Tab-separated table of N, CA and C in Angstrom:
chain	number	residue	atom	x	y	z
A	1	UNK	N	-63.105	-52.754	43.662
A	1	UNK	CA	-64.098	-51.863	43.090
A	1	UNK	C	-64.091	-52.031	41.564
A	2	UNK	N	-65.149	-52.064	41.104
A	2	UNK	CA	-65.517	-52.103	39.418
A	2	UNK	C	-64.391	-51.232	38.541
A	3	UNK	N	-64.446	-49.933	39.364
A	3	UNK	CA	-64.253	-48.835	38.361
A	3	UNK	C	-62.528	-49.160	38.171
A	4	UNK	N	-62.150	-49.456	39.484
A	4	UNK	CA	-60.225	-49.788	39.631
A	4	UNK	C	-60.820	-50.883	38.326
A	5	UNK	N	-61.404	-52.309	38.242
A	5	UNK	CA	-61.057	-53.027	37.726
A	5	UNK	C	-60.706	-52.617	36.397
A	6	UNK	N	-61.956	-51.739	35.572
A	6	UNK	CA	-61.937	-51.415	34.350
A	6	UNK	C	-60.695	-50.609	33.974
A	7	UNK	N	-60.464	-49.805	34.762
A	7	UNK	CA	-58.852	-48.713	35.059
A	7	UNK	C	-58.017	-50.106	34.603
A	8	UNK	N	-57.843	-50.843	35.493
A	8	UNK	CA	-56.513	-51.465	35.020
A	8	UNK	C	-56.628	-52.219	33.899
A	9	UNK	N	-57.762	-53.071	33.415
A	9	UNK	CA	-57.897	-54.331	31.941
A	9	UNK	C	-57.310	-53.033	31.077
A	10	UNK	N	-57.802	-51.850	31.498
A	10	UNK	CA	-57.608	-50.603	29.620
A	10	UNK	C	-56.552	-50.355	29.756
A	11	UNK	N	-55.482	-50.290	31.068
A	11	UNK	CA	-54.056	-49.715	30.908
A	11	UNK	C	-53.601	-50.887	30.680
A	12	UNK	N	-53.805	-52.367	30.695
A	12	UNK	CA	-53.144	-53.539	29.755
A	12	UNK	C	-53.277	-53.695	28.685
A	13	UNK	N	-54.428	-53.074	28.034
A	13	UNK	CA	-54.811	-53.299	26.475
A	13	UNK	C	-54.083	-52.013	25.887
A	14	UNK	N	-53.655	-51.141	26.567
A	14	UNK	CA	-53.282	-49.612	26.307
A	14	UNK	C	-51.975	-49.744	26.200
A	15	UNK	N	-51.441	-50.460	26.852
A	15	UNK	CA	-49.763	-51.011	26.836
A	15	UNK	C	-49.095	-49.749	27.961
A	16	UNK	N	-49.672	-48.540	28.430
A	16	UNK	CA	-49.006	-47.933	29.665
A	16	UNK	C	-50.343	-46.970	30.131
A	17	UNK	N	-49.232	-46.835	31.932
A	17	UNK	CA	-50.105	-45.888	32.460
A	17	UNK	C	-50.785	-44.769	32.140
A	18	UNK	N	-52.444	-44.397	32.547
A	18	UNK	CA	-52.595	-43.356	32.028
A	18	UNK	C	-52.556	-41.987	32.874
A	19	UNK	N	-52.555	-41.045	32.598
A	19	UNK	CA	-52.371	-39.897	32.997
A	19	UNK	C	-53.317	-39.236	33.258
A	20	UNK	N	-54.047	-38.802	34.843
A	20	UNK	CA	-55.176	-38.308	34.933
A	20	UNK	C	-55.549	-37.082	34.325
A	21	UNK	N	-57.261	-36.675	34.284
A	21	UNK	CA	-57.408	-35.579	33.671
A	21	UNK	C	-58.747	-35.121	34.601
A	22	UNK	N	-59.154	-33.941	34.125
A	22	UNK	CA	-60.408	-32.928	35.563
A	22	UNK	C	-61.317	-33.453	34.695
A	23	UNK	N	-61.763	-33.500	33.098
A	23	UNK	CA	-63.069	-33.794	32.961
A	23	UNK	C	-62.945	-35.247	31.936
A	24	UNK	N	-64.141	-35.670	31.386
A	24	UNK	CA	-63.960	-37.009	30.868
A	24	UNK	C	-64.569	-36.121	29.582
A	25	UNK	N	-64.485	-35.353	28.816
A	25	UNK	CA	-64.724	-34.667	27.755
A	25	UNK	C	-63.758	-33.484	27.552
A	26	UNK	N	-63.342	-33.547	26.089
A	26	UNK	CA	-62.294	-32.456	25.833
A	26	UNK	C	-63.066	-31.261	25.491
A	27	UNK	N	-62.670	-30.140	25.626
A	27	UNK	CA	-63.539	-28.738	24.774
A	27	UNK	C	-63.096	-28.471	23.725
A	28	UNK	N	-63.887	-28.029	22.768
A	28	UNK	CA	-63.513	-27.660	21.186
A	28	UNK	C	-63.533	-28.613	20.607
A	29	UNK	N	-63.038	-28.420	19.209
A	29	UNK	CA	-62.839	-29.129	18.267
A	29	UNK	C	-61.256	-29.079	17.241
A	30	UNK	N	-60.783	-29.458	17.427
A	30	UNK	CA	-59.181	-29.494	16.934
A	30	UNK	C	-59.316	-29.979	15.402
A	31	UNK	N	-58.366	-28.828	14.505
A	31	UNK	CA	-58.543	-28.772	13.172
A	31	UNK	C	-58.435	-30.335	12.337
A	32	UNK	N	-57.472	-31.417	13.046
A	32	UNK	CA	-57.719	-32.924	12.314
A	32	UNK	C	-58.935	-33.700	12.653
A	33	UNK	N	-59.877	-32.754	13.764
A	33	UNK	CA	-60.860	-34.113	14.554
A	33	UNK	C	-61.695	-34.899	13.182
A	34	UNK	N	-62.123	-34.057	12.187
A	34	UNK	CA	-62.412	-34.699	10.736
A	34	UNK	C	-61.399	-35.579	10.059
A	35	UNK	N	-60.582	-35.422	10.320
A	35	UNK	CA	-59.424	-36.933	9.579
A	35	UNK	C	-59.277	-37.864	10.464
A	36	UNK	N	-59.552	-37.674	11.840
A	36	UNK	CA	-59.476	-38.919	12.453
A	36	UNK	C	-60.578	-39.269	13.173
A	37	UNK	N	-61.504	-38.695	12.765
A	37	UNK	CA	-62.932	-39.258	11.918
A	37	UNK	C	-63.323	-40.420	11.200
A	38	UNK	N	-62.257	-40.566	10.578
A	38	UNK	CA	-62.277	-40.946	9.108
A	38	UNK	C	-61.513	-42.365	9.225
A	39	UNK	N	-60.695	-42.547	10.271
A	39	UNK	CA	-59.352	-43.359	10.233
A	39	UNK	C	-59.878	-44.412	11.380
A	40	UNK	N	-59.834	-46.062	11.031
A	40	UNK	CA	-60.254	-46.673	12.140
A	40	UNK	C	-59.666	-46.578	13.084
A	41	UNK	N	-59.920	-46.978	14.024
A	41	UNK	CA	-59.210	-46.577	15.778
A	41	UNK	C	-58.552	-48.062	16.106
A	42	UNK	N	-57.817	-47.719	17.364
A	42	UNK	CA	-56.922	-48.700	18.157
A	42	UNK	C	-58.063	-49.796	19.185
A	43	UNK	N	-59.006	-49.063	19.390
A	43	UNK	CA	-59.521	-49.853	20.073
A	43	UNK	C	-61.386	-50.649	19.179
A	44	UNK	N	-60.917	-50.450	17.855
A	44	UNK	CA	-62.429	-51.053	16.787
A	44	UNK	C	-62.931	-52.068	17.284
A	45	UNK	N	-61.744	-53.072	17.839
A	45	UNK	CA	-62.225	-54.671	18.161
A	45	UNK	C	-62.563	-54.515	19.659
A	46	UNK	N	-62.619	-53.694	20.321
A	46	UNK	CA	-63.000	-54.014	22.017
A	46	UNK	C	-63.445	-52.390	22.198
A	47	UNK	N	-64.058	-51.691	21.920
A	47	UNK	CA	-65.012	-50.732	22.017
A	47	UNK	C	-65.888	-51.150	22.782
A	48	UNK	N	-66.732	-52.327	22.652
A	48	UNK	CA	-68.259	-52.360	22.538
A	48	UNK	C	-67.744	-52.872	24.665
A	49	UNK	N	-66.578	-53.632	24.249
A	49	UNK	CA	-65.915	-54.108	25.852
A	49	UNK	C	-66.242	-53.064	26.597
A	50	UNK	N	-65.395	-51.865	26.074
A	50	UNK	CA	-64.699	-51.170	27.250
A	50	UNK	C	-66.479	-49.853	27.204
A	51	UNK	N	-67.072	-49.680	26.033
A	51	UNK	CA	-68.491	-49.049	26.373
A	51	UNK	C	-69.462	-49.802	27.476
A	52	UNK	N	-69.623	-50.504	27.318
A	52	UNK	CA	-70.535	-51.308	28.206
A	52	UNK	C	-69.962	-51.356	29.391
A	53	UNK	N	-68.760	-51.284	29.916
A	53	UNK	CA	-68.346	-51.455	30.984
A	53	UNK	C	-68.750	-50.063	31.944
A	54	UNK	N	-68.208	-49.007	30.843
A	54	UNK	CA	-68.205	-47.550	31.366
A	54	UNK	C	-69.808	-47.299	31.447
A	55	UNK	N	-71.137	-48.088	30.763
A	55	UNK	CA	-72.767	-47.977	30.791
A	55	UNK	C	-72.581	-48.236	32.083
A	56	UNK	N	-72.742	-49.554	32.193
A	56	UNK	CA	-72.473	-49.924	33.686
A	56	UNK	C	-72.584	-48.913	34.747
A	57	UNK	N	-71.509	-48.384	35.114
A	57	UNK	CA	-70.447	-47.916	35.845
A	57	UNK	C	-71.385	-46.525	35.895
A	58	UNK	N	-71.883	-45.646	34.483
A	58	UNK	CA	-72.639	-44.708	34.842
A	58	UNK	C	-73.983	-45.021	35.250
A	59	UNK	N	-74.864	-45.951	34.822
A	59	UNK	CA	-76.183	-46.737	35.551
A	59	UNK	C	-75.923	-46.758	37.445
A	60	UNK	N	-74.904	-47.202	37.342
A	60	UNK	CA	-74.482	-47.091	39.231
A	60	UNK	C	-74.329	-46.804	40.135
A	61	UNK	N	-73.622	-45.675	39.526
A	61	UNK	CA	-73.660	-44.759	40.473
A	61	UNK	C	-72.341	-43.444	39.968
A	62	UNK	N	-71.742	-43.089	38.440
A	62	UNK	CA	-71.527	-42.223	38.228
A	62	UNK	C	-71.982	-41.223	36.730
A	63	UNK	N	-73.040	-40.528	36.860
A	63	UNK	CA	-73.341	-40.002	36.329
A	63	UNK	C	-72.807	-39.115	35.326
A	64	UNK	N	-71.727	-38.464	35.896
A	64	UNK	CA	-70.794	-37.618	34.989
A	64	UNK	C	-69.963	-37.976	34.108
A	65	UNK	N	-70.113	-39.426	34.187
A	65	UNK	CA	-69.658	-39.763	32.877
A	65	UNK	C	-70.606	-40.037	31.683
A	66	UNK	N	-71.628	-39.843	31.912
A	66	UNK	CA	-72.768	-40.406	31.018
A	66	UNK	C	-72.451	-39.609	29.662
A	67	UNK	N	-72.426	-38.583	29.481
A	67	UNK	CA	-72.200	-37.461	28.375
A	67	UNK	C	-71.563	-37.983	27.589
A	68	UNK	N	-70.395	-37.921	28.107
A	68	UNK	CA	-69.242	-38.890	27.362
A	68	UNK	C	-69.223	-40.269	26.967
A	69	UNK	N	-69.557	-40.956	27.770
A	69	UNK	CA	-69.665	-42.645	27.357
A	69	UNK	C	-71.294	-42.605	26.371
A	70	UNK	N	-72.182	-41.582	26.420
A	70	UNK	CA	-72.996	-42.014	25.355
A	70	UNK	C	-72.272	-41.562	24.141
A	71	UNK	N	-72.014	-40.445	24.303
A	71	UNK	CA	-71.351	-40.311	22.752
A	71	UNK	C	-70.630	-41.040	22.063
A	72	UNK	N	-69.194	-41.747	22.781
A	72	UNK	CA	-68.708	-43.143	22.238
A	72	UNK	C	-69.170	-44.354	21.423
A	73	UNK	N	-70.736	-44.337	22.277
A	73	UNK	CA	-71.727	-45.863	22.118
A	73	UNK	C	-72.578	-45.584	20.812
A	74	UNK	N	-72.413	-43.828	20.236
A	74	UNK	CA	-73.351	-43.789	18.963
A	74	UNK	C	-72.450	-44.306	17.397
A	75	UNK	N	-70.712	-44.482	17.789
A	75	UNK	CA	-69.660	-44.855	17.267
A	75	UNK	C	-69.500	-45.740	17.098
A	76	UNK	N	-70.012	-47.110	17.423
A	76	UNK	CA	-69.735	-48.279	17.923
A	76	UNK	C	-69.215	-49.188	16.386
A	77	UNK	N	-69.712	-48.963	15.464
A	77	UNK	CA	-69.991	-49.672	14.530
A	77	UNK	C	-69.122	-48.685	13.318
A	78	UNK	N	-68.567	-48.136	13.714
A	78	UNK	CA	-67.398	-47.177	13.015
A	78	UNK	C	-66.955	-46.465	13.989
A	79	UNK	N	-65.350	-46.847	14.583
A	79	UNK	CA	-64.663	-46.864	15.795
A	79	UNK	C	-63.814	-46.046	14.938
A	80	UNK	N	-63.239	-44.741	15.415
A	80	UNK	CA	-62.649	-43.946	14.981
A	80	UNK	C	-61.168	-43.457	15.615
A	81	UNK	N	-59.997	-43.069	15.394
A	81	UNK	CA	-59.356	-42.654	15.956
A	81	UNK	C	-59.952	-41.859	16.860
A	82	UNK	N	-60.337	-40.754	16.170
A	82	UNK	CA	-61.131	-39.656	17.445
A	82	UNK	C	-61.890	-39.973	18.480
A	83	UNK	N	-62.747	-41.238	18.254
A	83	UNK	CA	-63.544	-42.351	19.245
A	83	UNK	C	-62.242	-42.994	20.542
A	84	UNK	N	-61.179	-43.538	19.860
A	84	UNK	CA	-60.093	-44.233	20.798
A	84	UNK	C	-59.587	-42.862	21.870
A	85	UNK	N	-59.250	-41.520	21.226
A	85	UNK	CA	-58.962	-40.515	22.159
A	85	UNK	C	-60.074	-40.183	23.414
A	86	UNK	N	-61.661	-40.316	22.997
A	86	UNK	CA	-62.384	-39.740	23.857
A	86	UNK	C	-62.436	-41.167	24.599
A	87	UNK	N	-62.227	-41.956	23.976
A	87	UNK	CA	-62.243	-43.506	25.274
A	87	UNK	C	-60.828	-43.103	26.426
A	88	UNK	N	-59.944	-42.959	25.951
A	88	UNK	CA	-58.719	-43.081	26.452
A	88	UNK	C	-59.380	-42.076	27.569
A	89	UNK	N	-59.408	-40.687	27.466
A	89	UNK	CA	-59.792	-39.586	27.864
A	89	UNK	C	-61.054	-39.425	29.186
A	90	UNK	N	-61.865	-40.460	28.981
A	90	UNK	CA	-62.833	-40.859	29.867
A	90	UNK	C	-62.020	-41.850	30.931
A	91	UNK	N	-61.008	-42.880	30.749
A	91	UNK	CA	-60.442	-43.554	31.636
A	91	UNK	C	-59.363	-43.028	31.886
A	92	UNK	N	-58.928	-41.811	32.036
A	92	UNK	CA	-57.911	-40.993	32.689
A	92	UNK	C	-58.249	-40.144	33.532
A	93	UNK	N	-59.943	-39.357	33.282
A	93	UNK	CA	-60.977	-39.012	34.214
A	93	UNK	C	-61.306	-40.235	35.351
A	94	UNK	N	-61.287	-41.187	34.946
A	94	UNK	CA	-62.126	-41.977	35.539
A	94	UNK	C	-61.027	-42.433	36.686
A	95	UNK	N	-60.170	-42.839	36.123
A	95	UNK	CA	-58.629	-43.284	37.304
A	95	UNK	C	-58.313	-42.054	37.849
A	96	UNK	N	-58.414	-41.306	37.618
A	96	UNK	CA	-58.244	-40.114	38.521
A	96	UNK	C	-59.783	-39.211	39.540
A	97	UNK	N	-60.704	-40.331	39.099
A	97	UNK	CA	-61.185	-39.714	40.092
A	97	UNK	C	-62.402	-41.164	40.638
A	98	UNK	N	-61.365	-41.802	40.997
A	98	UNK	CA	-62.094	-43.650	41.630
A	98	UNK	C	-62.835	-43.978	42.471
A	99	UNK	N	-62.155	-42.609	43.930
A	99	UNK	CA	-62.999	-42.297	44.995
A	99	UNK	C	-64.281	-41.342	44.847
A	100	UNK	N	-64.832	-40.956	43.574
A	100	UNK	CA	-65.982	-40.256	43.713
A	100	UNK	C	-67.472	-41.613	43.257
A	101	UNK	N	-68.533	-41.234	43.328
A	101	UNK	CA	-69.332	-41.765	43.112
A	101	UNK	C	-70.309	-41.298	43.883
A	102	UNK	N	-71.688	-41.614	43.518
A	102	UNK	CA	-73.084	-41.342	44.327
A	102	UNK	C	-73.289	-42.042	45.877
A	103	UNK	N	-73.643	-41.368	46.371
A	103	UNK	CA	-73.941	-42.172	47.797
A	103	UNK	C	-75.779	-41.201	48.296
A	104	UNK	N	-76.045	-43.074	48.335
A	104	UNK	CA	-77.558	-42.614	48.478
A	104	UNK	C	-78.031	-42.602	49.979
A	105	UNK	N	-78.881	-41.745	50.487
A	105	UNK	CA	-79.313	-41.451	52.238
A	105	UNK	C	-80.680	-42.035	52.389
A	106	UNK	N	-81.088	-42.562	53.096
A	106	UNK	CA	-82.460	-42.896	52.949
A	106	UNK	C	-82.787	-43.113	54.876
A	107	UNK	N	-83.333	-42.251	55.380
A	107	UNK	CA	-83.428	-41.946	57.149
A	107	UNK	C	-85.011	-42.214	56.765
A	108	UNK	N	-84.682	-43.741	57.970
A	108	UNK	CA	-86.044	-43.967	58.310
A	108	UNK	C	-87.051	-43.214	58.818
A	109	UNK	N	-87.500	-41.930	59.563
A	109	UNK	CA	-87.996	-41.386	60.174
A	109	UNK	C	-88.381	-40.595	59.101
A	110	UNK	N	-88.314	-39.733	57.879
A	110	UNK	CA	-88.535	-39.814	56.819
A	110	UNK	C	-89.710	-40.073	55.841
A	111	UNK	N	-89.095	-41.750	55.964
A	111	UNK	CA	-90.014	-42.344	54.800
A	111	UNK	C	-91.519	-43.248	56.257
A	112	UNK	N	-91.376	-42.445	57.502
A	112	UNK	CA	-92.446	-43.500	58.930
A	112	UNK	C	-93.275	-42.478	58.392
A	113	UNK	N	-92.973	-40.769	58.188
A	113	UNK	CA	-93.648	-39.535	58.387
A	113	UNK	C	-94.384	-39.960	57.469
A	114	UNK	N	-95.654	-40.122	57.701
A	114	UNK	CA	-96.692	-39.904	55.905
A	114	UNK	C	-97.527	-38.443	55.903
A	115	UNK	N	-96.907	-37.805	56.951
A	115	UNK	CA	-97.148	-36.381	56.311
A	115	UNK	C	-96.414	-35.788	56.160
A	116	UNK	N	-95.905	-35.784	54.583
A	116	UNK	CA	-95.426	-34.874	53.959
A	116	UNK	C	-93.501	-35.616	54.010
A	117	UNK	N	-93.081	-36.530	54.779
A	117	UNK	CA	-92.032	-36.525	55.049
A	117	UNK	C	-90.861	-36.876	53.793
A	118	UNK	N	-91.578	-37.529	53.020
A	118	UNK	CA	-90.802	-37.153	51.708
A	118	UNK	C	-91.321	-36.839	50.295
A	119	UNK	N	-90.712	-36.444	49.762
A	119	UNK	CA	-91.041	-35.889	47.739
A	119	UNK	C	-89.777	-36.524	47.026
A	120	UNK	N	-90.959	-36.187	45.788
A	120	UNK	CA	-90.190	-36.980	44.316
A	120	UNK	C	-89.639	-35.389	43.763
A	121	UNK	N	-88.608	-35.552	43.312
A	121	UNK	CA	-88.250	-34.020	42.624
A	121	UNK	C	-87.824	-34.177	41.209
A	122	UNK	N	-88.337	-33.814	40.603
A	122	UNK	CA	-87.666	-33.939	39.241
A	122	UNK	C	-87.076	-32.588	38.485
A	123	UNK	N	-85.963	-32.890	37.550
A	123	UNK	CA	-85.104	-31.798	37.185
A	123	UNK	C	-84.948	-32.063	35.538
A	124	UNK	N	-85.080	-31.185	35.008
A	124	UNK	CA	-84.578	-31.099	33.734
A	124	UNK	C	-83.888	-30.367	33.136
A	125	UNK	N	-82.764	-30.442	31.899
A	125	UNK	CA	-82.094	-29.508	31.559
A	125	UNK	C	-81.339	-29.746	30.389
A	126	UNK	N	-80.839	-29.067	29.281
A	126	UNK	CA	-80.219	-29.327	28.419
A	126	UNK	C	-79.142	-28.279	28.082
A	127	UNK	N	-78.207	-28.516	27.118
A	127	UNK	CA	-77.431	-27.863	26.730
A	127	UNK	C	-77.554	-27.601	25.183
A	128	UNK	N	-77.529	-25.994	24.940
A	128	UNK	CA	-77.095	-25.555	23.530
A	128	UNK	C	-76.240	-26.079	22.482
A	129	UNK	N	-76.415	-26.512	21.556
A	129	UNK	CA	-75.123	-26.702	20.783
A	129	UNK	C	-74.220	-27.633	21.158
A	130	UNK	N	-74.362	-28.397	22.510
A	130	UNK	CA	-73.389	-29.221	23.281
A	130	UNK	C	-71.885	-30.190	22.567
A	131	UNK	N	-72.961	-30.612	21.296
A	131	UNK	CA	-71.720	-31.582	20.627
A	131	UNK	C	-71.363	-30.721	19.249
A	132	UNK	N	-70.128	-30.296	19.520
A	132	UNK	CA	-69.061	-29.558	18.779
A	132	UNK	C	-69.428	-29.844	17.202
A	133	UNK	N	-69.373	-31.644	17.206
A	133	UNK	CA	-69.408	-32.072	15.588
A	133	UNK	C	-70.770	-31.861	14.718
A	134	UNK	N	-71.504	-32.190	15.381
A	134	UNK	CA	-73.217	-31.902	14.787
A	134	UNK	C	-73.857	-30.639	15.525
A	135	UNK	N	-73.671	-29.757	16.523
A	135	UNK	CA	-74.025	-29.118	16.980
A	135	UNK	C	-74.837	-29.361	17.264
A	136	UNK	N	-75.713	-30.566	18.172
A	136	UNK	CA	-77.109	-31.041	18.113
A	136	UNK	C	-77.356	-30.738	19.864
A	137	UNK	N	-78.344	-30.578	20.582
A	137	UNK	CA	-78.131	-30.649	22.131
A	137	UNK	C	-78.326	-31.769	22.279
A	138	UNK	N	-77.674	-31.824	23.993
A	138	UNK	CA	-78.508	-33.135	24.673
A	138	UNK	C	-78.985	-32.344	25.581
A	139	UNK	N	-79.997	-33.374	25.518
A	139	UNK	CA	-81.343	-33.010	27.052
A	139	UNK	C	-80.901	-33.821	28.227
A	140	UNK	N	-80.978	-33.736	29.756
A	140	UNK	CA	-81.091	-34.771	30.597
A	140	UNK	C	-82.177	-34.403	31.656
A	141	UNK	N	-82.043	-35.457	32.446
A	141	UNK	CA	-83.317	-35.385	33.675
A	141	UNK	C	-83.151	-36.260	34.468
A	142	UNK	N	-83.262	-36.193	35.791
A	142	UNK	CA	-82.924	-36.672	36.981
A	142	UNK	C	-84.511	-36.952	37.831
A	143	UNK	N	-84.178	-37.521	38.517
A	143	UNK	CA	-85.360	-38.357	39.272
A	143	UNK	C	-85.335	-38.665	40.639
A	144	UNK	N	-85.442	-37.750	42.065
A	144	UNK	CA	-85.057	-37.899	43.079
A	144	UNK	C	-86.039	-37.841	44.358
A	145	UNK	N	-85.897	-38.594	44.931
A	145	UNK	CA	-86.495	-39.073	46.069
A	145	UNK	C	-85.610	-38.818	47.330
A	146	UNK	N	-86.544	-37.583	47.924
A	146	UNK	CA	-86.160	-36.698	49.225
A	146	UNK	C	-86.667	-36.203	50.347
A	147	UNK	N	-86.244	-36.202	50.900
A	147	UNK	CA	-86.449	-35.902	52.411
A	147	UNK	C	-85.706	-35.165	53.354
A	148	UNK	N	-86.261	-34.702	54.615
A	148	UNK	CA	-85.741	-33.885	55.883
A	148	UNK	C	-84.008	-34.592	55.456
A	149	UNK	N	-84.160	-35.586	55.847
A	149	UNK	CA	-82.565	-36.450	55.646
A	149	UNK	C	-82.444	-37.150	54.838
A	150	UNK	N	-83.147	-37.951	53.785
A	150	UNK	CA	-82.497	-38.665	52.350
A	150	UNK	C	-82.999	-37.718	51.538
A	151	UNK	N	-81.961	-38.588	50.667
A	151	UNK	CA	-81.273	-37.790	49.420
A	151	UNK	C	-80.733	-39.086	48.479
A	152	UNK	N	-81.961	-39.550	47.564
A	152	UNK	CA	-81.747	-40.313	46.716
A	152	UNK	C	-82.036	-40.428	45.517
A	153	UNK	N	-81.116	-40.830	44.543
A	153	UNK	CA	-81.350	-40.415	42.898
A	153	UNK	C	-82.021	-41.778	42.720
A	154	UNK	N	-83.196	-41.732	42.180
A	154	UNK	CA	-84.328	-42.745	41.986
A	154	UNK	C	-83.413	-43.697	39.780
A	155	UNK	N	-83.491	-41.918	39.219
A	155	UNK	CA	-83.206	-42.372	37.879
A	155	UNK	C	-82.648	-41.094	37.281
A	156	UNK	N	-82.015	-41.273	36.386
A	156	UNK	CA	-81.144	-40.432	35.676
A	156	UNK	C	-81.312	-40.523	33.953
A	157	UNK	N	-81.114	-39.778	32.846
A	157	UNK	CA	-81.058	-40.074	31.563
A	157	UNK	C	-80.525	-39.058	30.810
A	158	UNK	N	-79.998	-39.168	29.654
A	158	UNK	CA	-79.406	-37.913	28.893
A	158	UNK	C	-79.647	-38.442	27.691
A	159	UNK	N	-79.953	-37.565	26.703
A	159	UNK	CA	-80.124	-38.406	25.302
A	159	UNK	C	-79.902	-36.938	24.420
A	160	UNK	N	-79.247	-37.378	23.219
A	160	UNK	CA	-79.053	-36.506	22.012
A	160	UNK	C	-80.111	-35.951	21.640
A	161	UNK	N	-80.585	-34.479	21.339
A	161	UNK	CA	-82.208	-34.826	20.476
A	161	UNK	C	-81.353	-34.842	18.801
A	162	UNK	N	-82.433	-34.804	18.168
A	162	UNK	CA	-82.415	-34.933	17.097
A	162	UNK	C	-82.362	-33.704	15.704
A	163	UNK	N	-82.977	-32.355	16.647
A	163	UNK	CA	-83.065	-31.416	15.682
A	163	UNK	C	-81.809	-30.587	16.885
A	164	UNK	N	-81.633	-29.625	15.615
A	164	UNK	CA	-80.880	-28.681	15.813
A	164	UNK	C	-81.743	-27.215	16.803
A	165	UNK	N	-81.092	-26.849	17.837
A	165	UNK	CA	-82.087	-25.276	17.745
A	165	UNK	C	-80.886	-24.017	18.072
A	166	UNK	N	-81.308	-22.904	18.352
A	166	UNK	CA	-80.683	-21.971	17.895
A	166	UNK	C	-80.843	-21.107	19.152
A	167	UNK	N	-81.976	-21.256	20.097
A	167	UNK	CA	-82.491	-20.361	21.801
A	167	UNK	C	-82.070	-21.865	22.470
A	168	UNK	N	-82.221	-21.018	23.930
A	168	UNK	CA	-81.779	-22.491	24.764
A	168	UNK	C	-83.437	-22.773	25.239
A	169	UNK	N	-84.029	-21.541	25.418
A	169	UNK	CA	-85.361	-22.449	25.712
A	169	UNK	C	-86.156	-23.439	24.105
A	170	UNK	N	-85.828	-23.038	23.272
A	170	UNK	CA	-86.440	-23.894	22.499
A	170	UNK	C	-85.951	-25.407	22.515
A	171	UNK	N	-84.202	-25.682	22.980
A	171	UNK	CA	-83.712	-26.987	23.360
A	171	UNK	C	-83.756	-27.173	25.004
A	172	UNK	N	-84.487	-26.338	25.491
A	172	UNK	CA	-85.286	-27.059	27.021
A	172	UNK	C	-86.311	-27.740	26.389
């Protein structure tokens, strides 16, 4: 499986095992996260490696990492200590949770019905304030194709906006 592969190349470049964790994002903000901000990271020269791997991997079929691995990828080009922790931090989520992933349903009887037997559903949603450092939201939205019996995610996306807001419906 992909995800074992990437698990193990980062615990060789990491020099030891890592230690699982429940989410692939930490909460808060810890009083040095600005000094090691500031300080290049352990992983400057193979970032762009181990981001693209984890794009991948959320394009595929795990979504819940997307949050996290975009935020990394806006770093890329100034790799930060604080950048190497939330990498580390995403592949301790990630090895600890190898057996999850999307599984898509698609029942022929379903997609034979052309009355009515399946819909497109779409979802949207964002979060307040989401990123601690800029306080900026991200928005996401999902894209699903369903039925009596399937149940399939067509497309997925999350993106930073750009302004700040202050209501949650004004960052819906």
């Amino acid at each position: 499986k992909y995800e074992t592969h990437i698990v193990v190349e980062f615990e060789k470049e990491w020099g030891e095992p890592l230690k699982t964790v429940t989410t692939p994002l930490k909460t808060g903000v810890d009083k040095d996260d600005h000094a090691k901000a500031e300080l290049p990271g352990f992983f400057a020269d193979t970032c762009r490696t181990h981001t693209m791997r984890l794009e991948w991997v959320v394009r595929g079929s795990r979504p819940d990492l997307a949050a996290a691995t975009q935020r990394l990828t806006r770093n890329l080009h100034r790799w930060s200590i604080e950048d190497d922790e939330g990498l580390v931090r995403i592949m301790r989520y990630l090895k600890g949770t190898l057996g999850l992933g999307l599984m898509f349903t698609v029942w022929l009887p379903d997609i034979r019905d052309c009355d009515g037997g399946t819909w497109i559903d779409f979802y949207t949603d964002s979060d307040l304030n989401g990123d601690p450092r800029t306080t900026k939201n991200t928005s996401c939205w999902v894209l699903l194709y369903k039925g009596r019996k399937t149940h399939a995610c067509l497309d997925w996306s999350s993106k930073k906006q750009l302004s700040m807001e202050i209501a949650t419906a004004a960052a819906e």
